[in-house]
Every structure is written in structure tokens, then in C-alpha cells.
XYZ file of C-alpha atoms in Angstrom:
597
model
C 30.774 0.512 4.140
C 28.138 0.500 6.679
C 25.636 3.467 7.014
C 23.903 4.965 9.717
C 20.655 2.620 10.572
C 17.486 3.203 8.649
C 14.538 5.513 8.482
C 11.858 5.818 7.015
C 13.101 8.424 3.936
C 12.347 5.681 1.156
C 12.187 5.769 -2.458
C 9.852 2.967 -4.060
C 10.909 1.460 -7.350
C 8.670 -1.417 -8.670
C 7.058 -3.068 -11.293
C 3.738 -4.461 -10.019
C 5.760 -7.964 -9.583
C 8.635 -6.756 -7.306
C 9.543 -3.815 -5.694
C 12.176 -2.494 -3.673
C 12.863 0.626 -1.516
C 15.995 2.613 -2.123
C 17.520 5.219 0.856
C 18.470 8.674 0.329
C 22.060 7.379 -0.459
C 21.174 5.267 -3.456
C 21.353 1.511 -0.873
C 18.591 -0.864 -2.014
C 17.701 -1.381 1.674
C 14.667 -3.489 1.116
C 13.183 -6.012 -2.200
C 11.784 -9.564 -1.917
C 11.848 -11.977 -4.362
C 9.903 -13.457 -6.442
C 7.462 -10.659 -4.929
C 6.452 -8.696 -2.026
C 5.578 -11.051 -0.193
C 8.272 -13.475 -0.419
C 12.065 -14.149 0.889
C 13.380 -10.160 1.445
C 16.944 -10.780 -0.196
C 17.547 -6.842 0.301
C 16.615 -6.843 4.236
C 19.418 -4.360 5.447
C 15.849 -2.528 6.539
C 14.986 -4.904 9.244
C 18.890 -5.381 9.808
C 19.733 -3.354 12.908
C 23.395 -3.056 12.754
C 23.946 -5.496 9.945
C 23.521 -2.837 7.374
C 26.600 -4.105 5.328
C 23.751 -7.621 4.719
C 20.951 -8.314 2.485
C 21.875 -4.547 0.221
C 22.988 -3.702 -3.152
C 25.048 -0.237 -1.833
C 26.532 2.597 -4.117
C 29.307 4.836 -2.680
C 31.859 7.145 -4.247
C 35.380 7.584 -2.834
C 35.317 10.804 -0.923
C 32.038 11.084 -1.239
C 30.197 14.212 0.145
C 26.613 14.138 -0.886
C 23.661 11.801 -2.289
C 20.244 14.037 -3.514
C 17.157 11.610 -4.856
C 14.492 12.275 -6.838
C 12.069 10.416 -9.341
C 11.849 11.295 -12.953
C 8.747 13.317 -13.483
C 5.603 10.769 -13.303
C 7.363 7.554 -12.871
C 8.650 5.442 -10.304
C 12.270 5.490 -11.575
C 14.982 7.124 -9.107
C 17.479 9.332 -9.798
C 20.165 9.770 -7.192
C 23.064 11.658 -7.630
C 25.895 11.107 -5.613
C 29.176 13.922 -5.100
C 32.293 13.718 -4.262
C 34.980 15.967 -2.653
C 37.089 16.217 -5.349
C 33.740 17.709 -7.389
C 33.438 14.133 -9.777
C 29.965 12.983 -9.417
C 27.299 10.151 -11.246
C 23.638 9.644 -11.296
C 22.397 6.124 -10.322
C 19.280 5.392 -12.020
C 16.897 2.602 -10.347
C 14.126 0.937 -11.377
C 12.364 -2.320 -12.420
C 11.480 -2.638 -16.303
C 7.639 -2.757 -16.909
C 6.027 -2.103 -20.680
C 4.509 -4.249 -23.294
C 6.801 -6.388 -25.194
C 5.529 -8.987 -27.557
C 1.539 -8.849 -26.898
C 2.003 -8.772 -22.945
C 3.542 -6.631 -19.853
C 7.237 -7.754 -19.806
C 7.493 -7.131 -15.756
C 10.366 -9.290 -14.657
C 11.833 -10.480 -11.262
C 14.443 -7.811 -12.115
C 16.275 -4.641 -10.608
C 18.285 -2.278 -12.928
C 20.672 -0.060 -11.587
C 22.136 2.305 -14.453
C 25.528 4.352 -13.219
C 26.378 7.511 -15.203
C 29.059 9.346 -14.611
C 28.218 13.436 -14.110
C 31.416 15.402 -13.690
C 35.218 14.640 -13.187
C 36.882 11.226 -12.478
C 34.461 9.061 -10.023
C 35.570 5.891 -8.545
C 33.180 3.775 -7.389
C 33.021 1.080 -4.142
C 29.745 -1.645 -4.662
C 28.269 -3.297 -2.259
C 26.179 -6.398 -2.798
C 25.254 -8.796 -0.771
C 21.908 -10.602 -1.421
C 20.277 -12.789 1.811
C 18.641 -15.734 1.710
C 15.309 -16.973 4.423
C 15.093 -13.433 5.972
C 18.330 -12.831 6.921
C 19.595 -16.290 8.074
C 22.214 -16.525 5.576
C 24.088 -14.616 2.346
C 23.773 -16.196 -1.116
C 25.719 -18.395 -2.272
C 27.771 -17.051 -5.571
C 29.334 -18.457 -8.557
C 31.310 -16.144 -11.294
C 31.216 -15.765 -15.155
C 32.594 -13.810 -17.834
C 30.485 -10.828 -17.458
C 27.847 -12.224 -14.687
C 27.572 -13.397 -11.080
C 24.792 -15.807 -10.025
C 23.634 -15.772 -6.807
C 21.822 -18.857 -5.479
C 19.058 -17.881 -2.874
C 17.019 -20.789 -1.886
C 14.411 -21.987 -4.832
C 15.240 -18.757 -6.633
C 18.760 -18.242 -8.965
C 19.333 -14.329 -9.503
C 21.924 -13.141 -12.195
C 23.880 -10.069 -12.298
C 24.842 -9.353 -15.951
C 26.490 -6.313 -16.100
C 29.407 -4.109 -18.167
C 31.377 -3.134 -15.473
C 34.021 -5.119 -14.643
C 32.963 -8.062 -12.728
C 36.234 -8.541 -10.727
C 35.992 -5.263 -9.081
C 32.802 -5.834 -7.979
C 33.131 -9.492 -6.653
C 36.352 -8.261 -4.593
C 34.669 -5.196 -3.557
C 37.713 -3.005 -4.842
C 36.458 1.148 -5.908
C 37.003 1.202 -10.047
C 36.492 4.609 -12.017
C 33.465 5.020 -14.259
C 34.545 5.981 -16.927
C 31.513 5.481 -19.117
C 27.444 4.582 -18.415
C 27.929 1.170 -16.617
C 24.872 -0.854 -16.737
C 23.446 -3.607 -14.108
C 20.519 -6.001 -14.730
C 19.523 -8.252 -11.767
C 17.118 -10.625 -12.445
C 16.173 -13.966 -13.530
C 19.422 -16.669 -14.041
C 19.237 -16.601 -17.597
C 21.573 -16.031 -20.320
C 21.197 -12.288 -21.043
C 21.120 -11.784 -25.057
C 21.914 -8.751 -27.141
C 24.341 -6.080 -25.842
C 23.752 -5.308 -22.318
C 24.321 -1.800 -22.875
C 21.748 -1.175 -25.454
C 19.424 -3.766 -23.867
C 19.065 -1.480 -20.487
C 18.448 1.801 -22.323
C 16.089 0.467 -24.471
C 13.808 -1.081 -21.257
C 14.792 2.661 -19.219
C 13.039 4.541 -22.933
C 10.320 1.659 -22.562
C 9.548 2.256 -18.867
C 9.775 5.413 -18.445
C 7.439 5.830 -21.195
C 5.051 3.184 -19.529
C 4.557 4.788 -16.099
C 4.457 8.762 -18.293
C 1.796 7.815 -20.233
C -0.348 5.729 -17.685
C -0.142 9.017 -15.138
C -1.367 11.151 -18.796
C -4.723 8.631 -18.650
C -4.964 10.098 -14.963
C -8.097 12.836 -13.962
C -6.520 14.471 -11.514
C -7.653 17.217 -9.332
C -6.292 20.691 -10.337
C -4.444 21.614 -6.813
C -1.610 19.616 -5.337
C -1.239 17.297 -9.141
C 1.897 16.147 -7.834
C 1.476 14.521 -4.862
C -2.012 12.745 -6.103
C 0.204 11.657 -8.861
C 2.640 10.288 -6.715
C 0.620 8.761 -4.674
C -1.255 6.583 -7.570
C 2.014 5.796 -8.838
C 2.804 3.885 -5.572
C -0.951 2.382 -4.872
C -0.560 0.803 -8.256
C 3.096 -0.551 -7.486
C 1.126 -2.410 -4.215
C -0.866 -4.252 -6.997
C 0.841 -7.895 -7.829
C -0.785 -7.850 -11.133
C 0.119 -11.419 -11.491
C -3.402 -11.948 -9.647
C -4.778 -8.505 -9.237
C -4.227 -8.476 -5.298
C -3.157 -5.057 -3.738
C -1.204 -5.368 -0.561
C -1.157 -2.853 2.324
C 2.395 -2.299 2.308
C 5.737 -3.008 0.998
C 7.251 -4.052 4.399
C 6.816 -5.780 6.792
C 7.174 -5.258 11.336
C 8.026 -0.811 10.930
C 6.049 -0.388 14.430
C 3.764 1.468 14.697
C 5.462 3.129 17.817
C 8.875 2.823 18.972
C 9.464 -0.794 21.169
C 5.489 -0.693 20.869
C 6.261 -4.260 19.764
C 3.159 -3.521 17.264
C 5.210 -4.421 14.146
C 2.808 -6.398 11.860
C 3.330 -8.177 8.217
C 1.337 -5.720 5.771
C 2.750 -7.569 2.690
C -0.828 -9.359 2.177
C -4.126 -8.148 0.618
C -6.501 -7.131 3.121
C -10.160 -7.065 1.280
C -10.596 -3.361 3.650
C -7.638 -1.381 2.536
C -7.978 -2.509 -1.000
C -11.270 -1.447 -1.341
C -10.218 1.494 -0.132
C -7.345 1.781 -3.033
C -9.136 1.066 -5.777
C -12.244 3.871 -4.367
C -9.277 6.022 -4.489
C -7.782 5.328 -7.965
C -11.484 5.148 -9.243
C -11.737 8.311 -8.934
C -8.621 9.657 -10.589
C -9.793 6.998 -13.743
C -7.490 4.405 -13.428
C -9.680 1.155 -14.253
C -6.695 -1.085 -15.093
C -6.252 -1.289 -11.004
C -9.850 -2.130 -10.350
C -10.240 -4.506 -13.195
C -7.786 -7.189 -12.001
C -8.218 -6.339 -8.631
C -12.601 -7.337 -9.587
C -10.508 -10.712 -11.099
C -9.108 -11.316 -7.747
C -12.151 -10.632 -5.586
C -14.087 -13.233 -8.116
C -11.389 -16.324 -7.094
C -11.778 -15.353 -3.959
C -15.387 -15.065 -3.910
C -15.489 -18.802 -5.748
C -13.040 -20.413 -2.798
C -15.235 -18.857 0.128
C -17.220 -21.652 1.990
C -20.292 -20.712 2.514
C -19.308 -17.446 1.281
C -17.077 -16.944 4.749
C -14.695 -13.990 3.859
C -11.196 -13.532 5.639
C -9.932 -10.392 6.534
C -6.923 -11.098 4.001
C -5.354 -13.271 2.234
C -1.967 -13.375 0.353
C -0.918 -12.159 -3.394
C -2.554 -15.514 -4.723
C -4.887 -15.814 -2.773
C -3.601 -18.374 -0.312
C -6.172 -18.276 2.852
C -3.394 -19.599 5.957
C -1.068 -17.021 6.642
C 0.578 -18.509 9.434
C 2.402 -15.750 12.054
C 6.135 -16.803 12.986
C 8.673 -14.330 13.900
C 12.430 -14.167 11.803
C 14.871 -14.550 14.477
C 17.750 -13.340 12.534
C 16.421 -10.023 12.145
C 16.727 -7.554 14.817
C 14.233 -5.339 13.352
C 13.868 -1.759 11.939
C 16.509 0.451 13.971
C 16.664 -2.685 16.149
C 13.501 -2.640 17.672
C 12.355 -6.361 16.835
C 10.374 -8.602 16.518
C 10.484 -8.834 12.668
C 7.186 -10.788 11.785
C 6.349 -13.259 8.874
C 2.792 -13.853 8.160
C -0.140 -12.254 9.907
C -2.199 -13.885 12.376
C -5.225 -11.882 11.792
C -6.172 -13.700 8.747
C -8.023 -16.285 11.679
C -10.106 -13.043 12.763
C -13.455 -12.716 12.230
C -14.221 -9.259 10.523
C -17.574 -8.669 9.310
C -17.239 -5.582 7.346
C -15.225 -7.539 4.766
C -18.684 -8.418 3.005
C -19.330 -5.021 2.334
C -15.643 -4.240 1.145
C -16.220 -7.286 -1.421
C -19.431 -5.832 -2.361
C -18.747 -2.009 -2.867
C -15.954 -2.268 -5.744
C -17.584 -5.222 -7.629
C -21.020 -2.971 -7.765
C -19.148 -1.119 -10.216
C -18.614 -3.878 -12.762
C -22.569 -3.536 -13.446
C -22.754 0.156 -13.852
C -19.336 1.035 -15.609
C -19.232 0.077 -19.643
C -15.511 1.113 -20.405
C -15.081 -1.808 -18.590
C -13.525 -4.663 -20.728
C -15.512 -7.539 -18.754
C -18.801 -6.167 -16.979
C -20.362 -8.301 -14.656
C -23.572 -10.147 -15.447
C -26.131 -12.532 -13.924
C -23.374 -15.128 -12.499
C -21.786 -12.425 -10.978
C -24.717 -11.097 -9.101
C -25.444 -14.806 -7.658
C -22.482 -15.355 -6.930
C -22.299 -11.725 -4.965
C -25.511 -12.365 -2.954
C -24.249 -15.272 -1.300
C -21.337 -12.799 0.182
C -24.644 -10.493 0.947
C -26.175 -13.494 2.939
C -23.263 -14.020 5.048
C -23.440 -9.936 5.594
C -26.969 -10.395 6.496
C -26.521 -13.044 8.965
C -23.613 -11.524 10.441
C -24.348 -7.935 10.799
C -25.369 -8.287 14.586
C -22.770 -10.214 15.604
C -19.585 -9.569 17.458
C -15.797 -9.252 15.523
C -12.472 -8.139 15.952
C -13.031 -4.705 14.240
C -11.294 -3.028 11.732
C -8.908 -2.292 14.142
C -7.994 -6.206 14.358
C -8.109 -6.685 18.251
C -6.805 -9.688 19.146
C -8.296 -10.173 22.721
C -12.250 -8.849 22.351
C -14.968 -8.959 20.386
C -17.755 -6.530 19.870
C -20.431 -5.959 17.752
C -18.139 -2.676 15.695
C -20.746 -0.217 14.328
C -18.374 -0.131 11.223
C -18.804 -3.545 10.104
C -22.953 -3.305 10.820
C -22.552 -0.265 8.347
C -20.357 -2.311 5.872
C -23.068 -4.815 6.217
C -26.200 -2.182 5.918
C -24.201 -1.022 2.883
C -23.908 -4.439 1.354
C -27.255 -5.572 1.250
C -28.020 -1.643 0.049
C -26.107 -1.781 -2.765
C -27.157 -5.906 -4.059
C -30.464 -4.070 -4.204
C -28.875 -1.335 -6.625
C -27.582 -3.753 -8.747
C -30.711 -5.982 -8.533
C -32.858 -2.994 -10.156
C -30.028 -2.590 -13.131
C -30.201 -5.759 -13.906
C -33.967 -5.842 -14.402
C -34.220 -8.434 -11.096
C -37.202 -6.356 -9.217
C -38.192 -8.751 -6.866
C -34.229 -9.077 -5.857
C -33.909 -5.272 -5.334
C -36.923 -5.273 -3.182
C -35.555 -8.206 -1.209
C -32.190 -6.662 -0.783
C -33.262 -3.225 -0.057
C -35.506 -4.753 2.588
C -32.702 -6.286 4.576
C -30.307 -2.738 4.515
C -33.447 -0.957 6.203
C -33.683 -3.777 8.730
C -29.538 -3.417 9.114
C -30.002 0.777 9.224
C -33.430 0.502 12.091
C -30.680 -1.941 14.181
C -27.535 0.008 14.159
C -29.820 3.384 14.866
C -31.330 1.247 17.797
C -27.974 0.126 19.122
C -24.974 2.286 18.207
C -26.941 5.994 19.215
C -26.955 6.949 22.342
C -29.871 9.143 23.611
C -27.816 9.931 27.029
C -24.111 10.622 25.053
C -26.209 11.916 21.824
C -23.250 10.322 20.007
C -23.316 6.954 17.359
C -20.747 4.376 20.033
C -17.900 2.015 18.328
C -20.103 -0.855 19.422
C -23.563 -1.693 19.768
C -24.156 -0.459 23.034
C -20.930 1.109 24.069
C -20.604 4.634 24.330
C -16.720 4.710 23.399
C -15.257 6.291 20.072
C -13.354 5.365 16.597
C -12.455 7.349 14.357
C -14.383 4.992 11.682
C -17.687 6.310 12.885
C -16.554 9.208 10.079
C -17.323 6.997 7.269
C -20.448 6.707 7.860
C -21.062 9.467 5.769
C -18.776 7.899 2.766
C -20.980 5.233 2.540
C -24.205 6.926 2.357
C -25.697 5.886 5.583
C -25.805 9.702 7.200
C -26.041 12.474 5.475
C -23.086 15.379 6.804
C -25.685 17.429 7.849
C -27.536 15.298 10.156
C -27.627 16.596 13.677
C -26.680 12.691 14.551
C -23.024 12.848 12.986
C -22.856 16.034 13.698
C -22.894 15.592 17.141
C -21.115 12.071 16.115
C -18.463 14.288 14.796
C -17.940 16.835 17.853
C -17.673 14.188 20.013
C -14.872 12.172 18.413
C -13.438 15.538 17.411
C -13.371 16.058 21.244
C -12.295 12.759 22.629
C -9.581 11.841 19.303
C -8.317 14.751 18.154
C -4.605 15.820 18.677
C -3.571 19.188 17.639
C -3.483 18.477 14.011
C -3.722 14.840 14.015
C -6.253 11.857 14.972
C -5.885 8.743 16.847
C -8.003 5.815 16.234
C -8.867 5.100 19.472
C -8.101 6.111 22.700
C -8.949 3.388 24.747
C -6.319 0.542 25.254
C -5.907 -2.534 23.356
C -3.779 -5.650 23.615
C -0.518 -3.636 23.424
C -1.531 -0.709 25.948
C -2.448 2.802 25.544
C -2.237 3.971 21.541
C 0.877 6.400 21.204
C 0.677 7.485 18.129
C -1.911 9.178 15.387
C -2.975 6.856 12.453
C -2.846 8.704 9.102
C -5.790 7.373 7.604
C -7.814 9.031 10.549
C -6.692 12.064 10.089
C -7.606 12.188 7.099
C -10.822 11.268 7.508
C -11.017 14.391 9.942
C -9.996 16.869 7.111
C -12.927 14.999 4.748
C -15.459 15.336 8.268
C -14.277 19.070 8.531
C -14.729 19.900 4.733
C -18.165 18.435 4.928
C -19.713 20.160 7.941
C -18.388 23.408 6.529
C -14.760 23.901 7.883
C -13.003 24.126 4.791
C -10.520 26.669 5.146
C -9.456 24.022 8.672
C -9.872 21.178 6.205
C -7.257 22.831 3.431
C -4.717 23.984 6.424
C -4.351 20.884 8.132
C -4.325 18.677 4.901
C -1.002 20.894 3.738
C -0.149 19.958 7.183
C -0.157 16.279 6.382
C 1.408 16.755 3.020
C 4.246 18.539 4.581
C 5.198 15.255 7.013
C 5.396 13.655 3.614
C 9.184 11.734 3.129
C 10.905 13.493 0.327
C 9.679 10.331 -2.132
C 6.467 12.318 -1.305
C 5.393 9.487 0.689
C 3.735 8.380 4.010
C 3.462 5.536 6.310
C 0.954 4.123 8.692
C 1.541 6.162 11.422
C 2.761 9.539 12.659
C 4.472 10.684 16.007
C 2.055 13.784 16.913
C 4.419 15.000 19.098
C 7.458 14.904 17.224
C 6.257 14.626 13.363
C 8.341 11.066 12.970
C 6.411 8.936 10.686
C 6.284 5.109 12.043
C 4.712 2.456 10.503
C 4.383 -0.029 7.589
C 5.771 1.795 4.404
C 4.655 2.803 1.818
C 1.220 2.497 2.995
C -2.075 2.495 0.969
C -4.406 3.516 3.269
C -2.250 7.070 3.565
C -2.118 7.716 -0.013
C -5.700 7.017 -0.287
C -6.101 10.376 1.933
C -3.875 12.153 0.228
C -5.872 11.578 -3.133
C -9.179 11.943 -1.617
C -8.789 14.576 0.358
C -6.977 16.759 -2.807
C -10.001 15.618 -4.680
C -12.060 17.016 -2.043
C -10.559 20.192 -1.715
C -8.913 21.191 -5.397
C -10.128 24.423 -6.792
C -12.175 23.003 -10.008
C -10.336 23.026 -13.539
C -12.966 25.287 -14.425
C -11.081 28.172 -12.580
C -8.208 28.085 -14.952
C -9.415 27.063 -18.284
């Protein structure tokens, strides 16, 4: 029953607990358990040629065609699969989420929901749950109407109404009538199983409808900003408020680049930049418990030290070891567990704690605001910003072999010690906001000392290098150029000049630990249609963002990365930094409501 090896044409389900990624043929390719960042027991993604392990696959006899797509504003699936012989079904996928006695009822669960279209279907099932990343299948044992599956410290339970034989033997049965599969938690599964799954598919579905409804969206391109929130907010464990970078883990970034990396962790940097992005469409649920998380982490910090990442609960050591029984996505190994970067130092982490918990003071539909405590407990991250705003780090871009001092993180530090001053003043602390504001101008009269070059007339990557990142664009973001400065202009023409491929933007072109950089990073170019909107290029900016949104997967999706030659997205996916352009970017550049009301 094997299929053709995997791409990147994914359809997220989730729950904000677990998630999984479907393929255009209705296989549940990819789903850890008990969340993202634990044991994949779907891992037919990182498979190679073992696609017939770690899947739950769907297939009709003769079948012809599969066609996928998400019921309007949700993350549930629809995928219809044909036959030759003209029967049909829709498989419907998702993972129950909605409030059931006073709290979120998000289980360790994955319903699958076959319903029989046209003619007489018969159906083959796949499913064949892994256990410690591919080294081994389940173990099983049968009941009446159920099949357990034993996977290390975690017990999963099929319950289902199709017949239980059939799909223990792997032997094709007609459907006949809705058939209805709940895998989740080993535990007796009361009621009728039948009415039981429709009732959670009304509930859900009626969840994720009405949290999109409590969205401000931009007027152009609704539906892909709306997509795109949908899946930030599935990368939140809401468990702890943590938002991870990515679903998967080891996509490379380029083909046998070897740059495959674990992304299933929250990295302080790309969360910040998911909840900016969500801010701004209204959804405060996100930024809430993510505010929850930064305050454990905040209390654990020594000496308010701040790693790069840490995982779903907040665990600091995320030791880097490599899954040996994995070949890899399309075979191109090695499959990665953990992420060694969490030992890097990155200073611009201080900032990205800083930013998003500013908002805590200023916003009152908050349901907790922040308050003295907070702010003490926020300058001693502003200290360690202070102290550290000079001195060399990895980057943003996480090299492993050098150190520098990045102008990024000076900025992220310039911009933390800014904006403790802003909250100092609102909370009636004068003497605080004076103190604070003192330190950014000391931070700003540095980096404009070190990072500008009279003889390149450019900002550098590095105090006192004259080379180029594509983070020298966010400058403006964070307030510490204006877009009209000759400085970023010339900032901007430069990198424009030296980055810049056709319609897409590397983040560097200068090589790293892994060689020359072969493909673009979708963040970046992003960041070029927001530098090109801003210094008067819109009708470039709008052109080349429909660009981007037309590499989109049909899930209406991107990844990390993008092949500038060939349009092939590579890459960590889902990932949160992408969406992030796509919202702010159709923020940017929507016509306003005003136009048609």
C-alpha cells in the first residue's frame, strides 16, 4: 500500500495539544504523541522508503483520485477520495477541541470520520503506529470494538464502528454507512461512538468558526491571513502557552544540505514574532498564555540568563542526538532530536522577552495585566540586555562556529531597555523611565558608532563588519530608523543589491558552517516586500507578495525555505515565521475596509 515518498503538500489538523499532518491522499504521514514535541508515532514523513510504517493510510479499491480541502475557517480536512468504478467517500480529519464542562476538552486524540459519497466503496486501512522514532511498531492487543496499541509510556485506543477484524487483518470492507474512528487516550470510550464523534465534529468545527469570527482581518487576501492564524495558533501547546517553530522536525533546508534541524521547541525569537502577528489580527487568547509562559521562564532564568529556546514546558537542556532509524524526509537524513542551539548565546532574546510582555501594561481587555512584580521582574531581563548588548553571539541566524557582535541583537537590546522606560512612565515610576531611556540612547549612540559604515554608507551585520543580513530590515519594525532615513535607505539598496534573488531573499550570502546558502528564507522575503512598501514601492511590494502567496502548498501553507530557482519549498513545516509574513505583509498592503463599506 505504499505511496510515492513525501513532499511537502501537507494538511495540518491539530488541537493546540497534538497535531498531525495529513498528505494529499488522506495518509496521516506525521503526529507525535503526547505532543509535538514528543515520540512521532505517525513518522512515515521522515521514513524514506518505509512509507507503509509509523501511518494511519486510507485507500479505495480502484481508486483514481484524492482532492483535500479544509472546511471553511477551521483546521478540519476534508479529502475525498474516487474510485474507477465512480463510488467515492469523504474522510474527515481532525482533533476535537471546544469547551466541555468549564474547560477546553483538547485530547491526545485523532478522529478520522469515513462517509461514503457515491456508489459501493470498499475500503483498504492502513495503520501502523511507531514507537521511539521509528525503531519499532506498537505493540497491539484486540477488543470487541477497539484495538490498543502500546507505544512506550503512552497506551493509544482505537474505538471505532467499523468492523475491527477487517482492519486488524488489513482486508478492503465496503462502507456502507458513516464509519467513525477515535484514536486517543486507552480508555473505555462511553456513549455510542457514532453519536459521540458527530457531536465533538458540530463542537469543533464550531470552535475554530467562531474563534476566526473574533478575527480583524485585513480586507484583501481574508483567506490566506485566516489560514495562516489558524495554523500559528495550532503551534501553541496551550498546556503551557509555548509556541513552537514548527510541526516537524530535520525537512532541510536544502536538498543533502544536511541542515535539517528540530523546530518542535519554542524559540523566545519566532514566538515573539507570532504573537506580533496574531496581535494584530486581535487574537489575545495566543498572547495571553504565551505572557504565562514567558513569566515561568522569566522566574527560572539565573541571573536573568535567557536561552534561545526551550521546550513546550519549559525544560532548558535540549540535548541534540540523531534517530538512526529514520532515513529522513525523501531519504535525505540525518533525522535530528533535540536542538543543540539551546547552549548558544543569543542576545536579542532579551528584547524578544521584553517586546510582547510590554503589552500586558498597556492592553486592558486583558484578563491579567501586568503590575509592579511584573515590571521588576522584567528589568532584571533588561539588565542582562544592558550588559550584553556589546558583546559577541551566535546571531539570529544560530552559527555554530563564530561569534560576532550581530547588529540585530544590539537593536533587540536598544529596544529593550527603550521600551522598560515606556512602561516605567505608565506605571507612574519616573525615575525608572529616565533610567531606562538613558541606557537605549547609550545602546542607539553604540550601534550608530559601530554597525554604519562611512566608507560602505551601509548599517554591517556586525559591529564593524561591512557584510549583510537581511535582519538589518527590522530595524525599522522596531522603531530604531525611521523608513525614510537616508541611513536604511541606503541600508536597504545595499542588501537589496547584495541579497536579492529575482523575487526572493536570502539571508545571507556569505558561508556558514554548512557552506554557501542555497536557498531563499521566506521570512526574508518578506521582510523585502514590508522594506519595499515602506520606501514607496508598493505596486513591487503587492506583485511580489502574490508571488509568495502563489508558492503557497494547496493547505495554503509555507515552509522555511524556498528553492528560488525551481519554486520547491524546503524546510521545517508548517512554519511560523512564514505565516507571520503572510499576515503582516496582507496587513500592510490590504485596501482599507473603508473602500467597501
Amino acid at each position: 500500500m505504499a505511496e510515492p515518498l513525501s513532499s511537502l503538500s501537507l494538511w495540518p489538523i491539530g488541537n493546540c495539544q497534538v497535531s498531525a499532518l495529513i498528505d494529499d491522499a488522506a495518509g496521516l504521514v506525521w503526529g507525535c504523541v503526547p505532543r509535538v514535541d514528543g515520540d512521532p508515532t505517525f513518522c512515515a514523513l521522515l521514513g524514506g522508503e518505509r512509507q507503509d510504517e509509523g501511518v494511519w493510510r486510507l485507500r479505495l479499491a480502484g481508486q483514481v483520485s484524492a482532492t483535500s480541502q479544509y472546511r471553511r475557517n477551521t483546521p478540519m480536512l476534508v479529502t475525498r477520495l474516487e474510485a474507477e468504478d465512480g463510488s467515492a467517500v469523504d474522510v474527515i480529519d481532525f482533533c476535537p477541541r471546544y469547551q466541555h464542562s468549564g474547560r477546553m476538552y483538547r485530547p491526545v486524540a485523532f478522529i478520522r470520520i469515513i462517509r461514503p459519497v457515491a456508489g459501493n466503496p470498499r475500503l483498504e486501512m492502513l495503520l501502523t503506529p511507531m514507537h521511539h522514532y521509528g525503531t519499532e511498531a506498537a505493540r497491539t492487543t484486540r477488543g470487541t470494538n477497539h484495538k490498543r496499541f502500546l507505544i512506550g509510556d503512552h497506551q493509544l485506543r482505537l474505538t471505532t464502528d467499523a468492523p475491527i477484524g477487517y482492519i486488524d487483518e488489513g482486508r478492503s470492507f465496503r462502507v456502507e454507512q458513516d464509519l467513525h474512528f477515535f484514536l486517543g487516550p486507552d480508555e473505555p470510550f462511553t456513549g455510542n461512538v457514532a453519536h459521540s464523534i458527530r457531536a465533538m465534529e458540530e463542537a469543533t468545527e464550531l470552535y475554530w468558526q467562531s474563534w476566526v469570527r473574533g478575527l480583524a482581518t485585513p480586507m484583501d487576501w481574508q483567506e490566506a491571513v485566516i489560514r495562516a492564524a489558524i495554523t500559528l495558533k495550532l503551534c501553541q501547546h496551550e498546556e503551557t502557552g509555548a509556541i513552537v517553530a514548527a510541526l516537524t522536525t530535520s525537512i532541510p533546508e536544502a536538498p543533502h544540505s544536511e541542515r535539517n534541524w528540530d523546530y518542535r521547541y519554542c524559540w523566545i525569537r519566532d514566538a515573539y514574532y507570532t504573537v506580533q502577528a496574531l496581535n494584530r489580527l486581535g487574537a489575545l487568547d495566543v498572547l495571553e498564555k504565551y505572557l504565562a509562559y514567558l513569566r515561568n521562564i522569566v522566574d527560572r532564568a539565573a541571573g536573568g540568563h535567557i536561552q534561545p529556546l526551550y521546550s513546550v514546558m519549559g525544560f532548558a537542556e535540549l540535548e541534540e542526538s540523531v534517530a538512526v532509524n529514520l532515513a529522513g524526509y525523501r531519504g535525505m537524513g540525518p533525522v535530528r532530536i533535540g536542538n543543540a542551539a539551546w547552549t548558544q548565546i543569543q542576545h536579542d532574546a532579551y528584547g524578544q522577552i521584553v517586546l510582547p510582555t510590554v503589552q500586558g501594561f498597556f492592553d486592558q481587555r486583558l484578563f491579567r495585566m501586568a503590575d509592579e512584580r511584573d515590571f521588576e521582574s522584567l528589568e532584571s531581563v533588561g539588565e542582562v540586555a544592558w550588559k550584553m548588548h556589546d558583546q559577541p553571539d551566535a546571531g539570529l541566524w544560530e552559527f555554530r562556529t563564530r561569534q560576532l557582535v550581530h547588529t540585530y541583537s544590539a537593536v533587540m537590546s536598544w529596544a529593550a531597555c527603550d521600551r522598560l522606560g515606556n512602561v516605567a512612565a505608565r506605571i507612574g515610576r519616573p525615575e525608572r523611565a529616565s533610567f531606562w531611556k538613558d541606557r537605549a540612547a547609550k545602546i542607539r549612540a553604540r550601534i550608530e558608532a559601530e554597525a554604519w559604515s562611512d566608507e560602505k554608507q551601509h548599517f554591517g551585520a556586525a559591529f564593524g563588519h561591512h557584510h549583510l543580513d537581511a535582519s538589518l530590515l527590522q530595524m525599522v519594525e522596531l522603531r530604531f530608523i525611521s523608513a525614510d532615513d537616508p541611513r536604511f535607505q541606503s541600508t536597504f539598496a545595499a542588501i537589496e543589491m547584495a541579497l536579492r534573488r529575482g523575487e526572493h531573499m536570502l539571508r545571507y550570502d556569505s558561508e556558514d558552517d554548512f557552506g554557501q546558502p542555497e536557498t531563499a528564507f521566506n521570512i526574508c522575503t518578506f521582510w523585502l516586500i514590508e522594506a519595499l512598501h515602506m520606501c514607496g514601492r508598493s505596486d513591487e511590494a503587492r506583485g511580489l507578495f502574490e508571488t509568495m502567496l502563489a508558492h503557497r502548498t494547496a493547505s495554503g501553507l509555507l515552509s522555511e525555505d524556498l528553492d528560488f530557482e525551481s519554486g520547491e519549498l524546503w524546510g521545517n513545516f508548517p512554519q511560523t515565521y512564514s505565516l507571520v509574513g503572510i499576515i503582516n505583509c496582507a496587513g500592510l498592503l490590504s485596501r482599507s475596509w473603508d473602500t467597501v463599506r
